[in-house]
Short mmCIF file of C-alpha atoms and ligand atoms in Angstrom, two decimals:
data_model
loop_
_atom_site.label_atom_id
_atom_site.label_comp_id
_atom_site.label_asym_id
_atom_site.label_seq_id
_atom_site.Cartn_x
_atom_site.Cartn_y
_atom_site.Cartn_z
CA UNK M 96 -16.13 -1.85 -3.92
CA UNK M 97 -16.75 -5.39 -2.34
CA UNK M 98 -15.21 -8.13 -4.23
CA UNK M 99 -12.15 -7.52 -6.21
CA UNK M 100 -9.65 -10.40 -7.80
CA UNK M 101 -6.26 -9.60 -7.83
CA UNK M 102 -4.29 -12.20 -10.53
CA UNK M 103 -1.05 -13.10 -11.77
CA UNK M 104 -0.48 -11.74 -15.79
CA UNK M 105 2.65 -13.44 -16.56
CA UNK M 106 4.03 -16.63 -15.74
CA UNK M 107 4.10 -16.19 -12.02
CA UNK M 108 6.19 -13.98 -9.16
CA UNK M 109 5.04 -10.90 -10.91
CA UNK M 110 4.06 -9.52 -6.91
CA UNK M 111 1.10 -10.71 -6.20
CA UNK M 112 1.76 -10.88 -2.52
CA UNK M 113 2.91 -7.05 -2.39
CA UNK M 114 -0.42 -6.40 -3.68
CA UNK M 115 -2.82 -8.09 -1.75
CA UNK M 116 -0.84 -7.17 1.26
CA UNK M 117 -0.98 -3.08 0.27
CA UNK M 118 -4.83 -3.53 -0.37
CA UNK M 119 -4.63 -5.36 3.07
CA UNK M 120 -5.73 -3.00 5.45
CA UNK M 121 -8.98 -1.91 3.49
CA UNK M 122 -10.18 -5.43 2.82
CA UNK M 123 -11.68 -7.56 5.70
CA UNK M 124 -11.20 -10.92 3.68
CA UNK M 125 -7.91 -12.57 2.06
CA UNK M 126 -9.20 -15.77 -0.14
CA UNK M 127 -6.64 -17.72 -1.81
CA UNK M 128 -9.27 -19.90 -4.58
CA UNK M 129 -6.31 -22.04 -6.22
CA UNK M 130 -3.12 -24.09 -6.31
CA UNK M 131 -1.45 -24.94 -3.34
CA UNK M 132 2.20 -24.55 -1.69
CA UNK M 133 3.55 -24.48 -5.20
CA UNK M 134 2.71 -20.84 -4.37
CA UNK M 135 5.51 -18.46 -3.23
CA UNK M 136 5.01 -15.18 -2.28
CA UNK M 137 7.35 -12.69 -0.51
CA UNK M 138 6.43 -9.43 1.45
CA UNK M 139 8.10 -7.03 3.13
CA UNK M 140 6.79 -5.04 5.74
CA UNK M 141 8.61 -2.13 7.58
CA UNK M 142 12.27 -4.59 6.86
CA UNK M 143 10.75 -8.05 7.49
CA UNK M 144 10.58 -10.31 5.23
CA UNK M 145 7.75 -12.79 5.34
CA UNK M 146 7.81 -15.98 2.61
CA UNK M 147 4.32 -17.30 2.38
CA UNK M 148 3.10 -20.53 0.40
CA UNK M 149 -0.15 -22.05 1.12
CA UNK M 150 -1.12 -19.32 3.39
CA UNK M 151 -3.24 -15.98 2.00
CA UNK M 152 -0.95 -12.70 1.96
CA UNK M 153 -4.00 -11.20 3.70
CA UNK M 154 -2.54 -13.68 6.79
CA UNK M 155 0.07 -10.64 7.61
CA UNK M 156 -2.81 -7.71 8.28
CA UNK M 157 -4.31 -7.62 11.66
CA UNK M 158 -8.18 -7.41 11.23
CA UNK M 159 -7.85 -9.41 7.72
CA UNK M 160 -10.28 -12.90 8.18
CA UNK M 161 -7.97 -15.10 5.15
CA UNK M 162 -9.42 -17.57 3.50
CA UNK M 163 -8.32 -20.99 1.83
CA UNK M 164 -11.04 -21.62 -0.46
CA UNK M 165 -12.49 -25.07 -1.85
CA UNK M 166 -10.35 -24.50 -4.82
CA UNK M 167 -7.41 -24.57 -3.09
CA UNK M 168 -5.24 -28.01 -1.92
CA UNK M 169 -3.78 -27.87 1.40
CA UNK M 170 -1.20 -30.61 2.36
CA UNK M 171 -1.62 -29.82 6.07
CA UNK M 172 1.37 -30.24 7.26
CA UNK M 173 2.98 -27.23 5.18
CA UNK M 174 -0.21 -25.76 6.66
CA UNK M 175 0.68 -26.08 10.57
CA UNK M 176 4.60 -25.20 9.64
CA UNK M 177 3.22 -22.04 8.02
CA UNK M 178 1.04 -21.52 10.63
CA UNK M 179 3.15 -21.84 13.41
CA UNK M 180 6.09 -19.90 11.57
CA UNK M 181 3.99 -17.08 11.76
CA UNK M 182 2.78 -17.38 15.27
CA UNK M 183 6.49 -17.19 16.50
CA UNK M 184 6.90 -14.30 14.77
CA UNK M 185 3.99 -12.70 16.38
CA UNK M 186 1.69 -12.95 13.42
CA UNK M 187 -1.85 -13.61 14.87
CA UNK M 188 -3.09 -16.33 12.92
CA UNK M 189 -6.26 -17.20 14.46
CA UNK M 190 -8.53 -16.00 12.09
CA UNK M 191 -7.77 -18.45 9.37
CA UNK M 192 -10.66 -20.14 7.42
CA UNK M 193 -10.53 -22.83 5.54
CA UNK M 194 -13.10 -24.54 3.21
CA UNK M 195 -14.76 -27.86 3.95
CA UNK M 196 -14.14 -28.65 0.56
CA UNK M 197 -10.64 -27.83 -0.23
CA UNK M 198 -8.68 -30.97 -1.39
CA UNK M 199 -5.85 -32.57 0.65
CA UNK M 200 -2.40 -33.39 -0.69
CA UNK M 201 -1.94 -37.13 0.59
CA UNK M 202 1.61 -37.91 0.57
CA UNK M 203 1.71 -39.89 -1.82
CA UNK M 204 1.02 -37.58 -4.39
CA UNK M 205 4.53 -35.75 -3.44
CA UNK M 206 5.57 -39.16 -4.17
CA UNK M 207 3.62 -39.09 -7.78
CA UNK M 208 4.80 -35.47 -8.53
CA UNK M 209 8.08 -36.05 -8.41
CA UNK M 210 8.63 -39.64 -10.07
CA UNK M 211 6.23 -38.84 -12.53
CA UNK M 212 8.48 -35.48 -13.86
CA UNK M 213 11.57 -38.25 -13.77
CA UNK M 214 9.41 -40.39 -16.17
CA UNK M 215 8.96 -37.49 -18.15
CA UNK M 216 12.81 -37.12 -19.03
CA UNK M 217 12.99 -34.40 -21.65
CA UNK M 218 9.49 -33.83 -21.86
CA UNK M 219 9.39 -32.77 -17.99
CA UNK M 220 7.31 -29.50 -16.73
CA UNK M 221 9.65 -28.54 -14.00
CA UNK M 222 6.63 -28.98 -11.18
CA UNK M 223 7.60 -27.95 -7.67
CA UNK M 224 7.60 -31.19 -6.56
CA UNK M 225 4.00 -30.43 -3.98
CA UNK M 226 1.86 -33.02 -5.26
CA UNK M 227 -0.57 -30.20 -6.66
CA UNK M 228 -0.79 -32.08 -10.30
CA UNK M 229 -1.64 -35.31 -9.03
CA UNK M 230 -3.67 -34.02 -6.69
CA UNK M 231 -6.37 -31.83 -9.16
CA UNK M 232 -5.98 -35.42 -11.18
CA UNK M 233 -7.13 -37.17 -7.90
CA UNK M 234 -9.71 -34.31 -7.88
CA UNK M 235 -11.28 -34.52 -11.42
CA UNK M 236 -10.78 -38.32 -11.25
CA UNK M 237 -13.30 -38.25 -8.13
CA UNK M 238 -10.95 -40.10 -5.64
CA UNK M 239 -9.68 -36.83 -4.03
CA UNK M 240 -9.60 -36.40 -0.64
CA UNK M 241 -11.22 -33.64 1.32
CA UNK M 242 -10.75 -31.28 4.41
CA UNK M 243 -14.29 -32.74 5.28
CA UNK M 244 -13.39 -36.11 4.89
CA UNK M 245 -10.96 -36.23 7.53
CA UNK M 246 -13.92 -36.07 10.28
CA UNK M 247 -15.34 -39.58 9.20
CA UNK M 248 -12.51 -42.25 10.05
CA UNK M 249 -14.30 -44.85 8.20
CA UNK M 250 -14.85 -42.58 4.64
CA UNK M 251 -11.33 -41.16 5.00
CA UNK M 252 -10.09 -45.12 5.04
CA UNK M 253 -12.15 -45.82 1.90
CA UNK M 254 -11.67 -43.04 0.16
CA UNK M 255 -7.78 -43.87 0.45
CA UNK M 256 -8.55 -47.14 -0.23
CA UNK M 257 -9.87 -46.43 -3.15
CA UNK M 258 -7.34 -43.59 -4.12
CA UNK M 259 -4.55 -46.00 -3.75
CA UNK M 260 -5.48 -49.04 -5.64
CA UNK M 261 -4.91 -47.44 -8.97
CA UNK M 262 -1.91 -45.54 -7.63
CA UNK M 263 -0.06 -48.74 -6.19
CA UNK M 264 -0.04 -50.51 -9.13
CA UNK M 265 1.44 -47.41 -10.53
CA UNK M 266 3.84 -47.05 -8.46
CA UNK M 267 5.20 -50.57 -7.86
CA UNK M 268 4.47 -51.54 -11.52
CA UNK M 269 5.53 -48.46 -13.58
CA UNK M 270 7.73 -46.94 -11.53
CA UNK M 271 9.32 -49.12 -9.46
CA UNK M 272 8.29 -47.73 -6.33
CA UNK M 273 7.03 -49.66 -3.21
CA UNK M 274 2.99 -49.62 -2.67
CA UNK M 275 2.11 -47.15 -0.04
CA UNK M 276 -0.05 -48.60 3.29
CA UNK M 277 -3.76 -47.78 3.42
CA UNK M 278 -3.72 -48.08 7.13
CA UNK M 279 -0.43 -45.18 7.64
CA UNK M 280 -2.01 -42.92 4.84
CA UNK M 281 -5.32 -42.59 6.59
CA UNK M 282 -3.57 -42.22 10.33
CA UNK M 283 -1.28 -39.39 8.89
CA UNK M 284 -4.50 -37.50 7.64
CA UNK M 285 -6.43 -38.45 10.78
CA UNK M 286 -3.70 -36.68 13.09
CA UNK M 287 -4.41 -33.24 11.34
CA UNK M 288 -8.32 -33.41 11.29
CA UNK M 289 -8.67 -31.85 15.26
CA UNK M 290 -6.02 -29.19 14.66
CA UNK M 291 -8.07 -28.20 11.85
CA UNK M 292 -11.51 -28.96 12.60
CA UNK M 293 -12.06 -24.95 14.28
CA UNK M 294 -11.02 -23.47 11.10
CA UNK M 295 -12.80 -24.87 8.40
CA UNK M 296 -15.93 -23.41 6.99
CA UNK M 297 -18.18 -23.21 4.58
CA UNK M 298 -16.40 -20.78 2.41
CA UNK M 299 -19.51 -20.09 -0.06
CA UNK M 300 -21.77 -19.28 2.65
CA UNK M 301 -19.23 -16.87 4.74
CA UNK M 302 -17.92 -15.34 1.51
CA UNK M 303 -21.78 -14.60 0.51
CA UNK M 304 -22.85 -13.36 3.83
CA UNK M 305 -19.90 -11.01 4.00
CA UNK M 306 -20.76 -9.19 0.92
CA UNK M 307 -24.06 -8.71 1.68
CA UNK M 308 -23.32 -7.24 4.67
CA UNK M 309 -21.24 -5.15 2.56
CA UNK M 310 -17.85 -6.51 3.40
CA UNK M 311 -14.72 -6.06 1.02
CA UNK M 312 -13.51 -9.52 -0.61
CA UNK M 313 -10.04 -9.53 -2.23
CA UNK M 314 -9.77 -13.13 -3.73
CA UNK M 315 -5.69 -13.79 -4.34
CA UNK M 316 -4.81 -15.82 -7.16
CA UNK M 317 -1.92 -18.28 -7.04
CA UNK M 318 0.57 -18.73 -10.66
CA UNK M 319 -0.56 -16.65 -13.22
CA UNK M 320 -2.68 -16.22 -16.36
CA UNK M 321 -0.10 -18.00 -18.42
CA UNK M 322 -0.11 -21.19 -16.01
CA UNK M 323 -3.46 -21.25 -16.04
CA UNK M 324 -4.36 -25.16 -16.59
CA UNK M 325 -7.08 -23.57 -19.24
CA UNK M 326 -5.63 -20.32 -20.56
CA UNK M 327 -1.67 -20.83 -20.19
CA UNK M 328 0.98 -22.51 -22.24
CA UNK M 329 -0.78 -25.86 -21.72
CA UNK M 330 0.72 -28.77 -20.96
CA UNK M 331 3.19 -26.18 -19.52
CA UNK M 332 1.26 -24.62 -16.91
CA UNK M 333 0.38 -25.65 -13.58
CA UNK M 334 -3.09 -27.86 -12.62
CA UNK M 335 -5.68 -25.36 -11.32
CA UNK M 336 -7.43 -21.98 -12.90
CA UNK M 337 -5.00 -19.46 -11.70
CA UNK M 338 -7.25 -16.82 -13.87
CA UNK M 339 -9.82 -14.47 -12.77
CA UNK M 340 -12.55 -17.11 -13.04
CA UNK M 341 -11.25 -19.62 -10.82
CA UNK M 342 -11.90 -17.02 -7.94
CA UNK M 343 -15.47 -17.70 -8.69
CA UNK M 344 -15.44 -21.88 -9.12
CA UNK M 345 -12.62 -21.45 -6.09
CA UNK M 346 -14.98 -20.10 -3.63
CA UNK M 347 -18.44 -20.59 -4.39
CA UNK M 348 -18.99 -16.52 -5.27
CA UNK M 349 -20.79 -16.18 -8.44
CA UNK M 350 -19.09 -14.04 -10.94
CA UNK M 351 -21.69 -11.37 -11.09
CA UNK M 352 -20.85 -10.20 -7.31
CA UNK M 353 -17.00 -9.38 -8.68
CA UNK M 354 -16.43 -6.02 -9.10
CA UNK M 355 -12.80 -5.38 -10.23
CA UNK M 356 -10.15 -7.39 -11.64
CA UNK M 357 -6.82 -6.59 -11.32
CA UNK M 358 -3.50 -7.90 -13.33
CA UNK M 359 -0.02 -7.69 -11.26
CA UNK M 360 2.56 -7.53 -14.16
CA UNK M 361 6.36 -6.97 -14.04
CA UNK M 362 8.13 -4.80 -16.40
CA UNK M 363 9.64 -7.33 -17.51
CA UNK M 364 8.82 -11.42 -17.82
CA UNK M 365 9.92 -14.06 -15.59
CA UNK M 366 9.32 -17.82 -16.01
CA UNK M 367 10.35 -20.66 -13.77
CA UNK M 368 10.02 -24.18 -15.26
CA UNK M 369 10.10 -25.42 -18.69
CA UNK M 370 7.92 -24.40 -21.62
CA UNK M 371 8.08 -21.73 -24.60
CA UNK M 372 9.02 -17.87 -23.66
CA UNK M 373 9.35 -15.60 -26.60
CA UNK M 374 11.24 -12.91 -25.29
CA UNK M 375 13.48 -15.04 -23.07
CA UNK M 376 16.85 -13.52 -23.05
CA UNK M 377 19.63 -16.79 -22.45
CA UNK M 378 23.02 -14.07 -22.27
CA UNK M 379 24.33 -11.62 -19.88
CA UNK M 380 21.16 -9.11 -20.69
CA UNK M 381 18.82 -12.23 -18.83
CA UNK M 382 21.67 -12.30 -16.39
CA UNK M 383 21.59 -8.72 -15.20
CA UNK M 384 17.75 -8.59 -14.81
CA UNK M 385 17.96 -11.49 -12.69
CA UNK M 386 20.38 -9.98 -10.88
CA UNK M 387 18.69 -6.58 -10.46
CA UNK M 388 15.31 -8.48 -9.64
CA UNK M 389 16.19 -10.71 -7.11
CA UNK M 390 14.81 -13.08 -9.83
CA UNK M 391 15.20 -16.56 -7.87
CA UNK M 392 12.06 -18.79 -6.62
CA UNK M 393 10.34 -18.74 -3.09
CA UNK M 394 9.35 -22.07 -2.81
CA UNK M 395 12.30 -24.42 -4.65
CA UNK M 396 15.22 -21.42 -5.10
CA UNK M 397 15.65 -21.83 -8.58
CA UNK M 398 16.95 -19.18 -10.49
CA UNK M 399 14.36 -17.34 -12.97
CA UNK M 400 14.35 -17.55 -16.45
CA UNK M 401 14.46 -13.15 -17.15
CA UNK M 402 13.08 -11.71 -20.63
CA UNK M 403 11.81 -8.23 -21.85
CA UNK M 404 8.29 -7.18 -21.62
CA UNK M 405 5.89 -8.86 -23.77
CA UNK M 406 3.20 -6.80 -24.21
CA UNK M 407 1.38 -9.53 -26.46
CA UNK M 408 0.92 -11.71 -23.13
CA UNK M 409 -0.51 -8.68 -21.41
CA UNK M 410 -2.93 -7.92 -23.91
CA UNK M 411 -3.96 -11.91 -23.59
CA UNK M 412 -4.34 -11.43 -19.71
CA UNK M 413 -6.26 -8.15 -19.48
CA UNK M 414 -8.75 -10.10 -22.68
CA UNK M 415 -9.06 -13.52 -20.61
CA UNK M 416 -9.48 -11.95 -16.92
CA UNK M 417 -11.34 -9.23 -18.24
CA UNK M 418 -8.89 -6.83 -16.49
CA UNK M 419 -10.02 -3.60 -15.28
CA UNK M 420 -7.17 -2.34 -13.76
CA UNK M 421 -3.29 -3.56 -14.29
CA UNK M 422 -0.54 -3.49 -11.26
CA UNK M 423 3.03 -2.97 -12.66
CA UNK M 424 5.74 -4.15 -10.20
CA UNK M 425 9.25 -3.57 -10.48
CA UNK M 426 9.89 -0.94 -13.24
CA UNK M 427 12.87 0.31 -10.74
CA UNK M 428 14.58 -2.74 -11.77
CA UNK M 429 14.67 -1.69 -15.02
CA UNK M 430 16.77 1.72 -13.92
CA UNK M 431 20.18 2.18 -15.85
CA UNK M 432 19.56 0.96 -19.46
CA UNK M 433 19.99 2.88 -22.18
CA UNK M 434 17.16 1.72 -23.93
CA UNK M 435 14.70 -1.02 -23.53
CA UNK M 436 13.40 -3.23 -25.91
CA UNK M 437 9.47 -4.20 -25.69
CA UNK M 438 8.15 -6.96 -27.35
CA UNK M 439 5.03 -5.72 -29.40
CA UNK M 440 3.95 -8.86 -31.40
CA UNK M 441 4.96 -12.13 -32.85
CA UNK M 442 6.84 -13.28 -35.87
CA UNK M 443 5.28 -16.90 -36.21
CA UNK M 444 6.78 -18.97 -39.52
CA UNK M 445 7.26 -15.66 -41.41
CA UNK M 446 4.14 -13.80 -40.56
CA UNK M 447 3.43 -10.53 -37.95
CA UNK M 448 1.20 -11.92 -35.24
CA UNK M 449 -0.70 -9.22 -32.90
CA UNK M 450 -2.91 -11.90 -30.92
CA UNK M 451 -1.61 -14.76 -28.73
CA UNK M 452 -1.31 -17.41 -31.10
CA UNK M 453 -3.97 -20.42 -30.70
CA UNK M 454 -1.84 -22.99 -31.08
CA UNK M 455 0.95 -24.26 -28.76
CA UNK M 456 3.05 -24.71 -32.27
CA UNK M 457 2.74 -21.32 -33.33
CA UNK M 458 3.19 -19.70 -29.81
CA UNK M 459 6.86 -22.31 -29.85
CA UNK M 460 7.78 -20.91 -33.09
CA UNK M 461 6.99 -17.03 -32.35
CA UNK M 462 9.90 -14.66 -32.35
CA UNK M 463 9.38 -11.15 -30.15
CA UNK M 464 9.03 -8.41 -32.87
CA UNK M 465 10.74 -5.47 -30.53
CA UNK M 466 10.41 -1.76 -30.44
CA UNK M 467 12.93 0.31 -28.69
CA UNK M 468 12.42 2.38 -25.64
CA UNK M 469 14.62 4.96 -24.26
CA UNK M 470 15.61 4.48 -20.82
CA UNK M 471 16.66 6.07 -17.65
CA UNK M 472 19.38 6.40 -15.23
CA UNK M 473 17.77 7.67 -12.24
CA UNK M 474 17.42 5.26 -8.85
CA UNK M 475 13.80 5.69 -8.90
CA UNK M 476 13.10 3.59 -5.61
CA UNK M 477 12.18 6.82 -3.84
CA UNK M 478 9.14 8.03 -6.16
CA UNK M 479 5.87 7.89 -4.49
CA UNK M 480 3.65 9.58 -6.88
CA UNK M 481 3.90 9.47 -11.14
CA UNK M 482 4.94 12.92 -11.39
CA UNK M 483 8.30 11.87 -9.22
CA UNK M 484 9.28 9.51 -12.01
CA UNK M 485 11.66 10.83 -14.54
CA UNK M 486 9.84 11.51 -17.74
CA UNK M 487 11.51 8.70 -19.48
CA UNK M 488 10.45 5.91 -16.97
CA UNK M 489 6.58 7.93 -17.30
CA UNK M 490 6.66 7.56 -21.04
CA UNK M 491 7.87 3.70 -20.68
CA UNK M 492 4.75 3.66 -18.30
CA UNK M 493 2.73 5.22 -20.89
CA UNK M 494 3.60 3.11 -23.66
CA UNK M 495 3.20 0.10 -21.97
CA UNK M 496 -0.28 1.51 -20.71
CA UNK M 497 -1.14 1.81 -24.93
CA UNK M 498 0.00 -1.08 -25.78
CA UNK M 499 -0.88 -3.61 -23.20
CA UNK M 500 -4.88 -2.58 -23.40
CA UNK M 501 -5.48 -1.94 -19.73
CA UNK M 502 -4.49 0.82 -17.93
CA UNK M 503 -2.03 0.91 -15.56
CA UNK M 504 -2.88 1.81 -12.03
CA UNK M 505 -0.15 1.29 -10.02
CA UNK M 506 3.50 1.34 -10.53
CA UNK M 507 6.14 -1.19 -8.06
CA UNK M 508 9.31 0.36 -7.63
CA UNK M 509 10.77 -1.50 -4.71
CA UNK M 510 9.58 -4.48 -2.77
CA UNK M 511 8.20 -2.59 0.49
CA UNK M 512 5.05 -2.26 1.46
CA UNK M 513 4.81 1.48 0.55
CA UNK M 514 6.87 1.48 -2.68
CA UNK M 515 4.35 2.13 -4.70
CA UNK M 516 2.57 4.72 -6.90
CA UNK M 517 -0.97 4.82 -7.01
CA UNK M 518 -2.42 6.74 -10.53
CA UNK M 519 -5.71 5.28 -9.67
CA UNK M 520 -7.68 3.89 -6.36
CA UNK M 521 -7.85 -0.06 -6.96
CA UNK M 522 -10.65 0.24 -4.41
CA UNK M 523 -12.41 2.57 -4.96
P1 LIG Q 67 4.08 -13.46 -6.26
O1 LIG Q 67 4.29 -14.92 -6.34
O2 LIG Q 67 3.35 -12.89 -7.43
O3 LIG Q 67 3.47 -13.01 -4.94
O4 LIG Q 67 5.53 -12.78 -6.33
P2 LIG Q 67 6.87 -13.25 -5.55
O5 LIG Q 67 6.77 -12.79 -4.15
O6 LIG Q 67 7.16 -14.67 -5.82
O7 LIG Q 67 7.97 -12.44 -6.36
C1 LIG Q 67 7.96 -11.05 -6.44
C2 LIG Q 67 9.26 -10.50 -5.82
O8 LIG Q 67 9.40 -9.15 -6.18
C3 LIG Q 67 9.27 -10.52 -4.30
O9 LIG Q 67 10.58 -10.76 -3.88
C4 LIG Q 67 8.83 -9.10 -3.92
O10 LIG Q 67 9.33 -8.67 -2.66
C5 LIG Q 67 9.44 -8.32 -5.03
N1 LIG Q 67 8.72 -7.11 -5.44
C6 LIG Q 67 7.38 -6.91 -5.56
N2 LIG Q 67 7.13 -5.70 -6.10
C7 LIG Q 67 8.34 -5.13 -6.32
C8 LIG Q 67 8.74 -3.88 -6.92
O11 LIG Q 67 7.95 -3.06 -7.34
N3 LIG Q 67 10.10 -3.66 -7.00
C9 LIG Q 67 11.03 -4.57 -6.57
N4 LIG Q 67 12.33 -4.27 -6.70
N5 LIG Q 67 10.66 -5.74 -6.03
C10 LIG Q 67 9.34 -6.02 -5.91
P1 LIG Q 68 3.32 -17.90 -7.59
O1 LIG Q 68 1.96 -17.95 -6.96
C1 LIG Q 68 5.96 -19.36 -10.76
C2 LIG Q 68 5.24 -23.43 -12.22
C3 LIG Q 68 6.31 -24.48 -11.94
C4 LIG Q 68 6.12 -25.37 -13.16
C5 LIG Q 68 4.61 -25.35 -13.38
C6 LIG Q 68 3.87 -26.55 -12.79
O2 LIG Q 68 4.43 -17.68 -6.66
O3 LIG Q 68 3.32 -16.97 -8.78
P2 LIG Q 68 3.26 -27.26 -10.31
O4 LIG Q 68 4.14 -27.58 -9.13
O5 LIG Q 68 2.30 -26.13 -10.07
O6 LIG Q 68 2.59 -28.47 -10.87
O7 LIG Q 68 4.29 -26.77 -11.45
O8 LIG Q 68 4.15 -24.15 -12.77
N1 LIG Q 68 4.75 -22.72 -11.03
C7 LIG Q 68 5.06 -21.46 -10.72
N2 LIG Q 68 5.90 -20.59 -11.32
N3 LIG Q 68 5.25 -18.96 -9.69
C8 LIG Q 68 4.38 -19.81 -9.11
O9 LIG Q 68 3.53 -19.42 -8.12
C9 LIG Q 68 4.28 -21.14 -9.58
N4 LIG Q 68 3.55 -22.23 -9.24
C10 LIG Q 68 3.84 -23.18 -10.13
O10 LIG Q 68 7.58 -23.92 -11.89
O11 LIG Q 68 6.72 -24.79 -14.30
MG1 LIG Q 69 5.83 -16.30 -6.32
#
């Protein structure tokens, strides 16, 4: 089995990290093929708790080579932190790779992130503040900056030249902002480019290589299906393709060499940032799943917004990543209720609605049609295989599994390493 993608379903945090990192010690690359430090991804191994943002989760397993692919943008100095974080922990982090052509996140597009969302007012998308918007702008626009740019003093100073001449009159015109130096821009990226001149690569070529030496290739997504800048709740979603085929455009592996696609999914919904969520719950129910999950961000601490399982959105993930296999973390958060209510479809303007509506209108308007589930009492943190589940939690397993048109491989029921069930090898 050597190249499997393993993707967000939801709207982020659904446990990504745990997954990649339980895969970890069968796989011999980690490639992370999109966004940037608006990533956040926490794993726990034997008690230790590891926060990881630009870095692959694949960074934490000895004998792992992890990858930041030319899909990915890298604002370096987040990079070295990272890096060094992990060193002083004892994390061997010499293996890193990262792709000639990744895009940089120049300062002043932290700058642009966050004055830009003030501009927005109302209509603002909650961004984490990175610079990862303006920078796949800068990168569509063609006056992005590259890893491989930063080894040719005179290009880099052009190509910030030429970045910043729109951008200054933006921000000294628009928003009010003083123009940022040509001269201190390219310096700042200069003092980065022999600290990371060992690591980079040419991701395609390694990548390729590797799998024809018959290698395994786990390619990590950062966000999630429904932030996808293509497939998500657009313009509510973040600025890269956080779906299956991003890992392909990401890191210069054509699609036919994938083997396996897999879907983490909660059993419940998360969202952090603005933008519509049907099954949302804004009371004390919303409350207590956020307090049961732990349900507060990695990278900017803000709480998450907490809803019911929406089984419509999982149906719309396992259609547009062509999902073989689905991952569902943290059903032991969902211990102690009486029943649980999963959304099965839509009520847009009136009407039932099975499919993910097509336009952002409809999906705003679209009320969660619910069926109710009986639940279970049982702490069911210690289960390690399905038939150790009480048979209520199996049958809100199974339901899911019908509804949600993918089946459901493994099941999270606490955040370490080994809390998992396994109905099916995601390997093999
Ligand atoms: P990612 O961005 O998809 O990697 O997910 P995050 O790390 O942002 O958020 C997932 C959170 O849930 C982390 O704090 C994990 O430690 C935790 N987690 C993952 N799987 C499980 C699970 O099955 N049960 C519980 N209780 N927590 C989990
Ligand atoms: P992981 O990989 C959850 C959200 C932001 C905002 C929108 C755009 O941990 O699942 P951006 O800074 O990317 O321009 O923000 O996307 N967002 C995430 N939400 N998990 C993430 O990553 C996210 N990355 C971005 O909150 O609504
Ligand atoms: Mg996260």
């Amino acid at each position: 089995m050597p190249a499997v993608v393993v993707v967000g379903s939801q709207w982020g945090d659904e446990g990504k990290g745990k997954a990649t990192d339980q895969l970890g010690e069968r796989v011999d690359y980690v490639v992370k093929f999109n966004g940037g430090n608006n990533a956040g991804h926490t794993v726990v191994i034997d008690g230790e708790t590891y926060a990881l943002h630009l870095l692959p989760s694949g960074i934490l397993t000895p004998g792992v080579t992890p990858v930041i692919g030319n899909g990915v943008v890298v604002d370096l100095e987040v990079l070295f932190q990272e890096l060094d974080a992990l060193s002083e922990r004892g994390v061997d982090v010499s293996k890193l790779r990262v792709s000639a052509s990744a895009h940089v996140i120049p300062s002043y597009n932290r700058t642009l992130d966050r004055v830009s969302e003030r501009f927005l007012g109302s209509r603002q998308i909650g961004t984490t503040g990175r610079g990862i918007g303006p920078t796949y702008a800068d990168k569509m626009s063609r006056v992005g900056i590259r890893i491989q740019d930063l080894f040719d003093a005179s290009i880099l100073r052009q190509k910030v030249e030429g970045a910043l001449e729109n951008k200054n009159s933006l921000l000294v015109k628009v928003y009010n902002r003083r123009a940022v130096d040509v001269d201190a821009v390219t310096e700042e990226l200069l003092s980065y480019a022999e600290r990371v001149r060992p690591m980079v690569v040419d991701c395609s070529l390694e990548l390729n290589r590797a799998l024809d030496e018959g290698k395994t290739v786990l390619f990590e997504a950062g966000q999630a299906t429904m932030l996808d800048v293509d497939h998500g709740t657009y313009p509510f979603v973040t600025s890269s393709s956080a779906t299956a085929a991003g890992a392909c455009t990401g890191s210069g592996v054509g699609p036919t060499r994938i083997d396996r696609v897999i879907g983490v999914i909660k059993a419940y919904t998360t969202r952090v940032g603005e933008g519509p969520f049907p099954t949302e719950l804004d009371n004390e129910d919303g409350e207590r799943l956020r307090q049961a999950g732990g349900e507060f961000g990695v990278t900017t601490g803000r709480p998450r917004r907490t809803g019911w399982y929406d089984a419509v959105i999982a149906r719309y993930a396992a259609r547009v990543n062509g999902l073989t296999d689905f991952v569902m973390t943290k059903l032991d958060v969902l211990s102690g209720y009486e029943e649980i209510p999963v959304c099965v479809a839509y009520e847009v303007d009136g009407e039932r609605v099975d499919e993910m509506p097509d336009s952002q209108t409809a999906f705003h308007h679209a009320k969660p049609i619910y069926e109710m589930r009986p639940g279970w009492s049982e702490d069911i943190s210690e289960a390690r295989t399905f038939e150790e589940l009480p048979a209520r939690a199996r049958e809100y397993v199974e339901y899911l599994e019908d509804i949600s048109n993918c089946r459901i491989s493994a099941i999270g029921v606490g955040p370490g390493r080994h809390a998992t069930i396994v109905r099916h090898d995601l390997l093999d």
